[in-house]
């Protein structure tokens, strides 16, 4: 695929450059709680601004139902982008309507505009090719060139990700080029030992990637809510912990495959439990107790890996040459259940190997827990996209950037 450096060499002064970014940031009301994804697109936007392009930034945010919804407006993201660029950023109150057309038309060379949430138009996510294509046609009318830099969305066959590049000269931005380069290190000529730590709530979200990793990784460390389905598959008592009962047979099969293929599958040996899920807003102390992983009381739920497991996982990461981590080890948003995730993050920082934090909640946890982002080899902006790449799937947004 062609990159933004090739575009800059060709010259973009005066051209309208459509940048498909990923500004899907978490919001508390109208306040951005983590601006990592906005900062990730800055190198691409700054380079285009410095080259005199008229930059049109577009993204989705959340899951609106194909119509305007003030709760999912990109206005806060546009404002934050302006702060980070230290300059004005115009904001269009629609995607392809009169405001978008007028806002783009008013741009001078080196100026930036942000369009309203792309998912306010049903054509963005439509499964109907014609409807999606019609929306892509309207977006294409706003630009001369397309730059794909929203890695967190490249696994979606959406109008701005998949259909629009076919209608304009297209290039990969700096973020996508970096993300693809990193993922190749996890799939091609991997340095060993290769250790993967997987957490998060649902084991069903990770089954396909586990299937792939059983043939590639040397060790798999399992934590988070998904761990309890693994523990149940081993016959352990897990109380009222999160469980996907329908996935137990598949998990049993993977446990057997790991043993036969020589992949070390490491499960929690102790967990922190409580009788109820913590209030993540009030964050009042919950006084959890630590129990063995095979002895969760019948009326309690596991909410984090325990201290022994944290130490065990750190030891399994210590000699890694390559590490991929996706998914927190517990309910890290509450201080009572953050230490397991902190232990894994610290182990990655201490590791001399190449470490990749696989986006989503893992990236949010790193920032929430106060770690220096530069201490990790790479922090991905796309959890779902990263996982699908590791599964070996063709990502529509990357395929669309290929010539």
GROMACS .gro file of C-alpha atoms in nm:
model
  403
    1UNK     CA    1   0.000   0.000   0.000
    2UNK     CA    2   0.110   0.356  -0.064
    3UNK     CA    3   0.193   0.561   0.244
    4UNK     CA    4   0.149   0.922   0.341
    5UNK     CA    5   0.518   0.986   0.276
    6UNK     CA    6   0.457   0.909  -0.091
    7UNK     CA    7   0.158   1.143  -0.090
    8UNK     CA    8   0.361   1.422   0.066
    9UNK     CA    9   0.635   1.369  -0.192
   10UNK     CA   10   0.375   1.409  -0.468
   11UNK     CA   11   0.253   1.733  -0.309
   12UNK     CA   12  -0.076   1.811  -0.132
   13UNK     CA   13  -0.076   2.190  -0.109
   14UNK     CA   14  -0.429   2.313  -0.174
   15UNK     CA   15  -0.574   1.961  -0.199
   16UNK     CA   16  -0.865   1.846   0.014
   17UNK     CA   17  -0.737   1.541   0.203
   18UNK     CA   18  -0.995   1.319   0.373
   19UNK     CA   19  -0.840   1.156   0.681
   20UNK     CA   20  -1.041   0.863   0.816
   21UNK     CA   21  -0.928   0.877   1.179
   22UNK     CA   22  -1.041   0.689   1.486
   23UNK     CA   23  -1.167   0.951   1.730
   24UNK     CA   24  -1.386   0.699   1.912
   25UNK     CA   25  -1.284   0.822   2.255
   26UNK     CA   26  -1.455   0.743   2.587
   27UNK     CA   27  -1.677   1.023   2.713
   28UNK     CA   28  -1.817   1.107   3.055
   29UNK     CA   29  -2.097   1.334   2.946
   30UNK     CA   30  -1.914   1.578   2.721
   31UNK     CA   31  -1.576   1.521   2.883
   32UNK     CA   32  -1.313   1.302   2.715
   33UNK     CA   33  -1.166   1.062   2.970
   34UNK     CA   34  -0.888   0.925   2.747
   35UNK     CA   35  -0.760   1.118   2.443
   36UNK     CA   36  -0.512   0.853   2.330
   37UNK     CA   37  -0.683   0.790   1.996
   38UNK     CA   38  -0.688   1.160   1.913
   39UNK     CA   39  -0.318   1.193   1.991
   40UNK     CA   40  -0.249   0.887   1.775
   41UNK     CA   41  -0.364   1.062   1.455
   42UNK     CA   42  -0.170   1.384   1.525
   43UNK     CA   43   0.144   1.292   1.325
   44UNK     CA   44  -0.062   1.238   1.010
   45UNK     CA   45  -0.274   1.551   1.053
   46UNK     CA   46   0.026   1.769   1.140
   47UNK     CA   47   0.222   1.647   0.838
   48UNK     CA   48  -0.068   1.731   0.606
   49UNK     CA   49  -0.122   2.070   0.769
   50UNK     CA   50   0.247   2.156   0.737
   51UNK     CA   51   0.232   2.057   0.368
   52UNK     CA   52  -0.056   2.297   0.303
   53UNK     CA   53  -0.340   2.048   0.265
   54UNK     CA   54  -0.701   2.122   0.347
   55UNK     CA   55  -0.755   1.845   0.600
   56UNK     CA   56  -1.100   1.691   0.647
   57UNK     CA   57  -1.100   1.457   0.947
   58UNK     CA   58  -1.383   1.205   0.988
   59UNK     CA   59  -1.460   0.932   1.238
   60UNK     CA   60  -1.733   0.745   1.418
   61UNK     CA   61  -1.799   0.758   1.791
   62UNK     CA   62  -1.999   0.499   1.977
   63UNK     CA   63  -2.295   0.316   1.826
   64UNK     CA   64  -2.567   0.564   1.729
   65UNK     CA   65  -2.852   0.413   1.529
   66UNK     CA   66  -2.785   0.575   1.193
   67UNK     CA   67  -2.930   0.911   1.297
   68UNK     CA   68  -2.804   1.218   1.488
   69UNK     CA   69  -2.773   1.168   1.863
   70UNK     CA   70  -2.619   1.448   2.073
   71UNK     CA   71  -2.474   1.192   2.317
   72UNK     CA   72  -2.241   1.071   2.041
   73UNK     CA   73  -2.138   1.403   1.889
   74UNK     CA   74  -1.776   1.441   1.781
   75UNK     CA   75  -1.774   1.805   1.893
   76UNK     CA   76  -1.566   1.730   2.209
   77UNK     CA   77  -1.312   1.536   1.998
   78UNK     CA   78  -1.288   1.824   1.748
   79UNK     CA   79  -1.227   2.066   2.031
   80UNK     CA   80  -0.956   1.845   2.180
   81UNK     CA   81  -0.791   1.801   1.840
   82UNK     CA   82  -0.771   2.180   1.813
   83UNK     CA   83  -0.605   2.201   2.154
   84UNK     CA   84  -0.348   1.938   2.058
   85UNK     CA   85  -0.279   2.108   1.725
   86UNK     CA   86  -0.263   2.445   1.899
   87UNK     CA   87  -0.484   2.596   1.632
   88UNK     CA   88  -0.847   2.630   1.524
   89UNK     CA   89  -1.035   2.326   1.401
   90UNK     CA   90  -1.364   2.386   1.223
   91UNK     CA   91  -1.654   2.154   1.304
   92UNK     CA   92  -1.930   2.053   1.063
   93UNK     CA   93  -2.259   1.974   1.231
   94UNK     CA   94  -2.341   1.703   0.977
   95UNK     CA   95  -2.155   1.444   0.767
   96UNK     CA   96  -2.232   1.528   0.403
   97UNK     CA   97  -2.500   1.797   0.432
   98UNK     CA   98  -2.491   2.174   0.396
   99UNK     CA   99  -2.272   2.226   0.703
  100UNK     CA  100  -2.011   1.974   0.582
  101UNK     CA  101  -2.004   2.121   0.232
  102UNK     CA  102  -1.975   2.480   0.358
  103UNK     CA  103  -1.715   2.395   0.624
  104UNK     CA  104  -1.490   2.215   0.375
  105UNK     CA  105  -1.536   2.490   0.115
  106UNK     CA  106  -1.424   2.751   0.367
  107UNK     CA  107  -1.097   2.574   0.450
  108UNK     CA  108  -0.777   2.754   0.358
  109UNK     CA  109  -0.453   2.570   0.288
  110UNK     CA  110  -0.317   2.418   0.609
  111UNK     CA  111  -0.651   2.428   0.793
  112UNK     CA  112  -0.844   2.143   0.953
  113UNK     CA  113  -1.211   2.053   0.978
  114UNK     CA  114  -1.384   1.765   1.158
  115UNK     CA  115  -1.710   1.620   1.026
  116UNK     CA  116  -1.986   1.510   1.262
  117UNK     CA  117  -2.008   1.142   1.359
  118UNK     CA  118  -2.013   0.930   1.043
  119UNK     CA  119  -2.254   0.684   1.203
  120UNK     CA  120  -2.520   0.955   1.216
  121UNK     CA  121  -2.572   0.850   0.855
  122UNK     CA  122  -2.718   0.501   0.810
  123UNK     CA  123  -2.510   0.453   0.496
  124UNK     CA  124  -2.189   0.432   0.696
  125UNK     CA  125  -2.261   0.093   0.851
  126UNK     CA  126  -2.520  -0.040   0.607
  127UNK     CA  127  -2.484  -0.400   0.493
  128UNK     CA  128  -2.639  -0.295   0.160
  129UNK     CA  129  -2.357  -0.224  -0.086
  130UNK     CA  130  -2.560   0.033  -0.278
  131UNK     CA  131  -2.658   0.231   0.032
  132UNK     CA  132  -2.302   0.225   0.160
  133UNK     CA  133  -2.170   0.321  -0.183
  134UNK     CA  134  -2.410   0.615  -0.211
  135UNK     CA  135  -2.283   0.755   0.118
  136UNK     CA  136  -1.923   0.699   0.004
  137UNK     CA  137  -2.002   0.896  -0.313
  138UNK     CA  138  -2.118   1.191  -0.104
  139UNK     CA  139  -1.807   1.175   0.113
  140UNK     CA  140  -1.584   1.153  -0.195
  141UNK     CA  141  -1.731   1.480  -0.321
  142UNK     CA  142  -1.575   1.652  -0.020
  143UNK     CA  143  -1.216   1.547  -0.099
  144UNK     CA  144  -0.946   1.495  -0.358
  145UNK     CA  145  -0.738   1.236  -0.172
  146UNK     CA  146  -0.805   0.971   0.095
  147UNK     CA  147  -0.575   0.887   0.385
  148UNK     CA  148  -0.671   0.589   0.600
  149UNK     CA  149  -0.548   0.631   0.957
  150UNK     CA  150  -0.828   0.489   1.172
  151UNK     CA  151  -0.675   0.156   1.263
  152UNK     CA  152  -0.943   0.087   1.523
  153UNK     CA  153  -1.201   0.068   1.242
  154UNK     CA  154  -1.016  -0.122   0.967
  155UNK     CA  155  -1.187  -0.449   1.056
  156UNK     CA  156  -1.524  -0.294   0.962
  157UNK     CA  157  -1.668  -0.301   0.610
  158UNK     CA  158  -1.803   0.052   0.645
  159UNK     CA  159  -1.845   0.323   0.383
  160UNK     CA  160  -1.565   0.552   0.505
  161UNK     CA  161  -1.329   0.260   0.564
  162UNK     CA  162  -1.392   0.026   0.272
  163UNK     CA  163  -1.591   0.198  -0.005
  164UNK     CA  164  -1.447   0.551   0.002
  165UNK     CA  165  -1.082   0.455  -0.074
  166UNK     CA  166  -1.199   0.299  -0.403
  167UNK     CA  167  -1.331   0.637  -0.510
  168UNK     CA  168  -1.020   0.846  -0.441
  169UNK     CA  169  -0.640   0.816  -0.462
  170UNK     CA  170  -0.566   0.644  -0.132
  171UNK     CA  171  -0.275   0.620   0.111
  172UNK     CA  172  -0.204   0.478   0.456
  173UNK     CA  173  -0.140   0.729   0.732
  174UNK     CA  174   0.143   0.702   0.983
  175UNK     CA  175  -0.067   0.527   1.246
  176UNK     CA  176  -0.188   0.248   1.019
  177UNK     CA  177   0.161   0.198   0.876
  178UNK     CA  178   0.298   0.167   1.230
  179UNK     CA  179   0.023  -0.068   1.348
  180UNK     CA  180   0.067  -0.302   1.050
  181UNK     CA  181   0.443  -0.305   1.101
  182UNK     CA  182   0.399  -0.400   1.466
  183UNK     CA  183   0.147  -0.674   1.393
  184UNK     CA  184   0.384  -0.828   1.141
  185UNK     CA  185   0.633  -0.866   1.426
  186UNK     CA  186   0.369  -1.074   1.604
  187UNK     CA  187   0.292  -1.295   1.305
  188UNK     CA  188   0.604  -1.316   1.090
  189UNK     CA  189   0.952  -1.411   1.212
  190UNK     CA  190   0.849  -1.380   1.578
  191UNK     CA  191   1.125  -1.352   1.836
  192UNK     CA  192   1.090  -1.616   2.111
  193UNK     CA  193   0.983  -1.684   2.377
  194UNK     CA  194   0.651  -1.541   2.255
  195UNK     CA  195   0.409  -1.484   2.543
  196UNK     CA  196   0.048  -1.371   2.507
  197UNK     CA  197  -0.161  -1.241   2.797
  198UNK     CA  198  -0.535  -1.234   2.732
  199UNK     CA  199  -0.802  -1.087   2.957
  200UNK     CA  200  -1.129  -0.902   2.926
  201UNK     CA  201  -1.484  -1.010   2.995
  202UNK     CA  202  -1.590  -1.260   2.729
  203UNK     CA  203  -1.399  -1.569   2.626
  204UNK     CA  204  -1.610  -1.581   2.308
  205UNK     CA  205  -1.438  -1.261   2.190
  206UNK     CA  206  -1.100  -1.433   2.210
  207UNK     CA  207  -1.165  -1.791   2.094
  208UNK     CA  208  -1.059  -1.733   1.735
  209UNK     CA  209  -0.734  -1.566   1.832
  210UNK     CA  210  -0.662  -1.839   2.090
  211UNK     CA  211  -0.716  -2.093   1.812
  212UNK     CA  212  -0.444  -1.920   1.606
  213UNK     CA  213  -0.208  -1.860   1.895
  214UNK     CA  214  -0.207  -2.226   1.999
  215UNK     CA  215   0.008  -2.279   1.692
  216UNK     CA  216   0.229  -1.973   1.738
  217UNK     CA  217   0.273  -1.866   2.101
  218UNK     CA  218   0.494  -2.036   2.356
  219UNK     CA  219   0.278  -1.933   2.653
  220UNK     CA  220  -0.078  -1.810   2.701
  221UNK     CA  221  -0.171  -1.633   3.024
  222UNK     CA  222  -0.544  -1.608   3.086
  223UNK     CA  223  -0.708  -1.350   3.315
  224UNK     CA  224  -1.009  -1.121   3.341
  225UNK     CA  225  -1.370  -1.234   3.331
  226UNK     CA  226  -1.289  -1.486   3.057
  227UNK     CA  227  -1.068  -1.681   3.299
  228UNK     CA  228  -1.368  -1.815   3.489
  229UNK     CA  229  -1.494  -2.005   3.184
  230UNK     CA  230  -1.149  -2.169   3.170
  231UNK     CA  231  -1.159  -2.246   3.542
  232UNK     CA  232  -1.510  -2.391   3.505
  233UNK     CA  233  -1.385  -2.606   3.217
  234UNK     CA  234  -1.130  -2.754   3.456
  235UNK     CA  235  -1.409  -2.841   3.699
  236UNK     CA  236  -1.340  -2.564   3.950
  237UNK     CA  237  -1.601  -2.395   4.168
  238UNK     CA  238  -1.637  -2.037   4.042
  239UNK     CA  239  -1.938  -1.915   4.245
  240UNK     CA  240  -2.135  -1.647   4.059
  241UNK     CA  241  -1.834  -1.529   3.857
  242UNK     CA  242  -1.881  -1.430   3.495
  243UNK     CA  243  -1.934  -1.748   3.292
  244UNK     CA  244  -2.011  -1.828   2.930
  245UNK     CA  245  -2.151  -2.176   2.984
  246UNK     CA  246  -2.193  -2.239   2.611
  247UNK     CA  247  -1.819  -2.189   2.557
  248UNK     CA  248  -1.705  -2.448   2.812
  249UNK     CA  249  -1.679  -2.734   2.556
  250UNK     CA  250  -1.463  -2.521   2.323
  251UNK     CA  251  -1.243  -2.411   2.611
  252UNK     CA  252  -1.194  -2.773   2.722
  253UNK     CA  253  -1.080  -2.854   2.370
  254UNK     CA  254  -0.830  -2.567   2.371
  255UNK     CA  255  -0.691  -2.673   2.708
  256UNK     CA  256  -0.632  -3.022   2.564
  257UNK     CA  257  -0.480  -2.881   2.243
  258UNK     CA  258  -0.243  -2.659   2.438
  259UNK     CA  259  -0.116  -2.958   2.636
  260UNK     CA  260  -0.069  -3.169   2.322
  261UNK     CA  261   0.104  -2.893   2.126
  262UNK     CA  262   0.341  -2.793   2.405
  263UNK     CA  263   0.194  -2.447   2.457
  264UNK     CA  264   0.203  -2.348   2.823
  265UNK     CA  265  -0.149  -2.238   2.916
  266UNK     CA  266  -0.138  -2.056   3.250
  267UNK     CA  267  -0.454  -1.992   3.454
  268UNK     CA  268  -0.505  -1.800   3.780
  269UNK     CA  269  -0.408  -1.976   4.101
  270UNK     CA  270  -0.588  -1.725   4.323
  271UNK     CA  271  -0.853  -1.458   4.270
  272UNK     CA  272  -1.006  -1.160   4.447
  273UNK     CA  273  -1.374  -1.211   4.522
  274UNK     CA  274  -1.672  -1.013   4.647
  275UNK     CA  275  -2.046  -1.070   4.681
  276UNK     CA  276  -2.130  -0.791   4.436
  277UNK     CA  277  -1.989  -0.598   4.143
  278UNK     CA  278  -1.825  -0.273   4.256
  279UNK     CA  279  -1.968   0.074   4.192
  280UNK     CA  280  -1.724   0.213   3.935
  281UNK     CA  281  -1.838   0.574   3.985
  282UNK     CA  282  -1.840   0.601   4.364
  283UNK     CA  283  -1.542   0.364   4.396
  284UNK     CA  284  -1.618   0.306   4.760
  285UNK     CA  285  -1.403   0.035   4.927
  286UNK     CA  286  -1.547  -0.314   4.882
  287UNK     CA  287  -1.311  -0.515   5.107
  288UNK     CA  288  -1.253  -0.812   4.875
  289UNK     CA  289  -1.105  -1.137   4.995
  290UNK     CA  290  -0.848  -1.358   4.824
  291UNK     CA  291  -0.930  -1.724   4.764
  292UNK     CA  292  -0.779  -2.012   4.571
  293UNK     CA  293  -0.889  -2.016   4.207
  294UNK     CA  294  -1.063  -2.352   4.256
  295UNK     CA  295  -1.253  -2.247   4.567
  296UNK     CA  296  -1.463  -1.938   4.494
  297UNK     CA  297  -1.750  -1.929   4.749
  298UNK     CA  298  -2.088  -2.010   4.594
  299UNK     CA  299  -2.231  -1.661   4.660
  300UNK     CA  300  -1.925  -1.465   4.543
  301UNK     CA  301  -1.770  -1.357   4.214
  302UNK     CA  302  -1.410  -1.326   4.101
  303UNK     CA  303  -1.318  -0.970   4.005
  304UNK     CA  304  -0.939  -0.979   3.966
  305UNK     CA  305  -0.650  -1.221   3.962
  306UNK     CA  306  -0.494  -1.258   4.306
  307UNK     CA  307  -0.146  -1.155   4.424
  308UNK     CA  308   0.005  -1.501   4.376
  309UNK     CA  309  -0.124  -1.507   4.018
  310UNK     CA  310   0.015  -1.158   3.957
  311UNK     CA  311   0.357  -1.279   4.071
  312UNK     CA  312   0.325  -1.598   3.865
  313UNK     CA  313   0.229  -1.408   3.549
  314UNK     CA  314   0.514  -1.162   3.597
  315UNK     CA  315   0.756  -1.456   3.616
  316UNK     CA  316   0.610  -1.602   3.294
  317UNK     CA  317   0.664  -1.268   3.118
  318UNK     CA  318   1.012  -1.202   3.252
  319UNK     CA  319   1.210  -1.387   2.982
  320UNK     CA  320   0.978  -1.304   2.690
  321UNK     CA  321   1.134  -1.174   2.370
  322UNK     CA  322   0.788  -1.084   2.233
  323UNK     CA  323   0.474  -1.005   2.435
  324UNK     CA  324   0.120  -0.932   2.323
  325UNK     CA  325  -0.131  -0.827   2.589
  326UNK     CA  326  -0.500  -0.776   2.520
  327UNK     CA  327  -0.758  -0.735   2.795
  328UNK     CA  328  -0.734  -0.636   3.163
  329UNK     CA  329  -0.690  -0.895   3.434
  330UNK     CA  330  -0.979  -0.763   3.642
  331UNK     CA  331  -1.212  -0.471   3.700
  332UNK     CA  332  -0.920  -0.227   3.687
  333UNK     CA  333  -1.151   0.077   3.690
  334UNK     CA  334  -1.199   0.018   4.067
  335UNK     CA  335  -0.888   0.048   4.284
  336UNK     CA  336  -0.973  -0.269   4.478
  337UNK     CA  337  -0.941  -0.474   4.159
  338UNK     CA  338  -0.663  -0.298   3.969
  339UNK     CA  339  -0.357  -0.475   4.105
  340UNK     CA  340  -0.371  -0.778   3.874
  341UNK     CA  341  -0.376  -0.557   3.567
  342UNK     CA  342  -0.104  -0.340   3.721
  343UNK     CA  343   0.114  -0.649   3.778
  344UNK     CA  344   0.092  -0.751   3.412
  345UNK     CA  345   0.155  -0.397   3.289
  346UNK     CA  346   0.457  -0.365   3.517
  347UNK     CA  347   0.591  -0.699   3.394
  348UNK     CA  348   0.574  -0.568   3.037
  349UNK     CA  349   0.759  -0.253   3.142
  350UNK     CA  350   1.027  -0.463   3.313
  351UNK     CA  351   1.059  -0.704   3.022
  352UNK     CA  352   1.353  -0.661   2.785
  353UNK     CA  353   1.141  -0.801   2.501
  354UNK     CA  354   0.923  -0.623   2.246
  355UNK     CA  355   0.589  -0.554   2.415
  356UNK     CA  356   0.259  -0.472   2.246
  357UNK     CA  357  -0.045  -0.353   2.440
  358UNK     CA  358  -0.338  -0.457   2.223
  359UNK     CA  359  -0.567  -0.157   2.235
  360UNK     CA  360  -0.910  -0.113   2.389
  361UNK     CA  361  -0.936  -0.156   2.764
  362UNK     CA  362  -0.570  -0.260   2.794
  363UNK     CA  363  -0.455   0.074   2.653
  364UNK     CA  364  -0.701   0.258   2.876
  365UNK     CA  365  -0.573   0.064   3.177
  366UNK     CA  366  -0.212   0.157   3.105
  367UNK     CA  367  -0.304   0.526   3.108
  368UNK     CA  368  -0.551   0.500   3.398
  369UNK     CA  369  -0.293   0.327   3.616
  370UNK     CA  370  -0.034   0.596   3.544
  371UNK     CA  371   0.221   0.407   3.336
  372UNK     CA  372   0.451   0.589   3.096
  373UNK     CA  373   0.331   0.492   2.749
  374UNK     CA  374   0.686   0.513   2.619
  375UNK     CA  375   0.782   0.226   2.848
  376UNK     CA  376   0.599  -0.016   2.614
  377UNK     CA  377   0.711  -0.121   2.270
  378UNK     CA  378   0.376  -0.023   2.119
  379UNK     CA  379   0.027   0.063   2.241
  380UNK     CA  380  -0.226  -0.024   1.975
  381UNK     CA  381  -0.532   0.191   1.906
  382UNK     CA  382  -0.743  -0.098   1.780
  383UNK     CA  383  -0.819  -0.392   2.007
  384UNK     CA  384  -1.069  -0.562   1.776
  385UNK     CA  385  -0.864  -0.489   1.466
  386UNK     CA  386  -0.548  -0.624   1.628
  387UNK     CA  387  -0.720  -0.945   1.732
  388UNK     CA  388  -0.869  -1.003   1.387
  389UNK     CA  389  -0.530  -0.945   1.225
  390UNK     CA  390  -0.378  -1.204   1.459
  391UNK     CA  391  -0.663  -1.440   1.373
  392UNK     CA  392  -0.543  -1.422   1.013
  393UNK     CA  393  -0.852  -1.246   0.882
  394UNK     CA  394  -0.848  -1.003   0.590
  395UNK     CA  395  -0.930  -0.659   0.729
  396UNK     CA  396  -1.152  -0.462   0.485
  397UNK     CA  397  -0.993  -0.127   0.566
  398UNK     CA  398  -0.643  -0.255   0.497
  399UNK     CA  399  -0.749  -0.439   0.182
  400UNK     CA  400  -0.903  -0.115   0.055
  401UNK     CA  401  -0.569   0.066   0.089
  402UNK     CA  402  -0.386  -0.192  -0.121
  403UNK     CA  403  -0.333  -0.100  -0.486
   0.00000   0.00000   0.00000
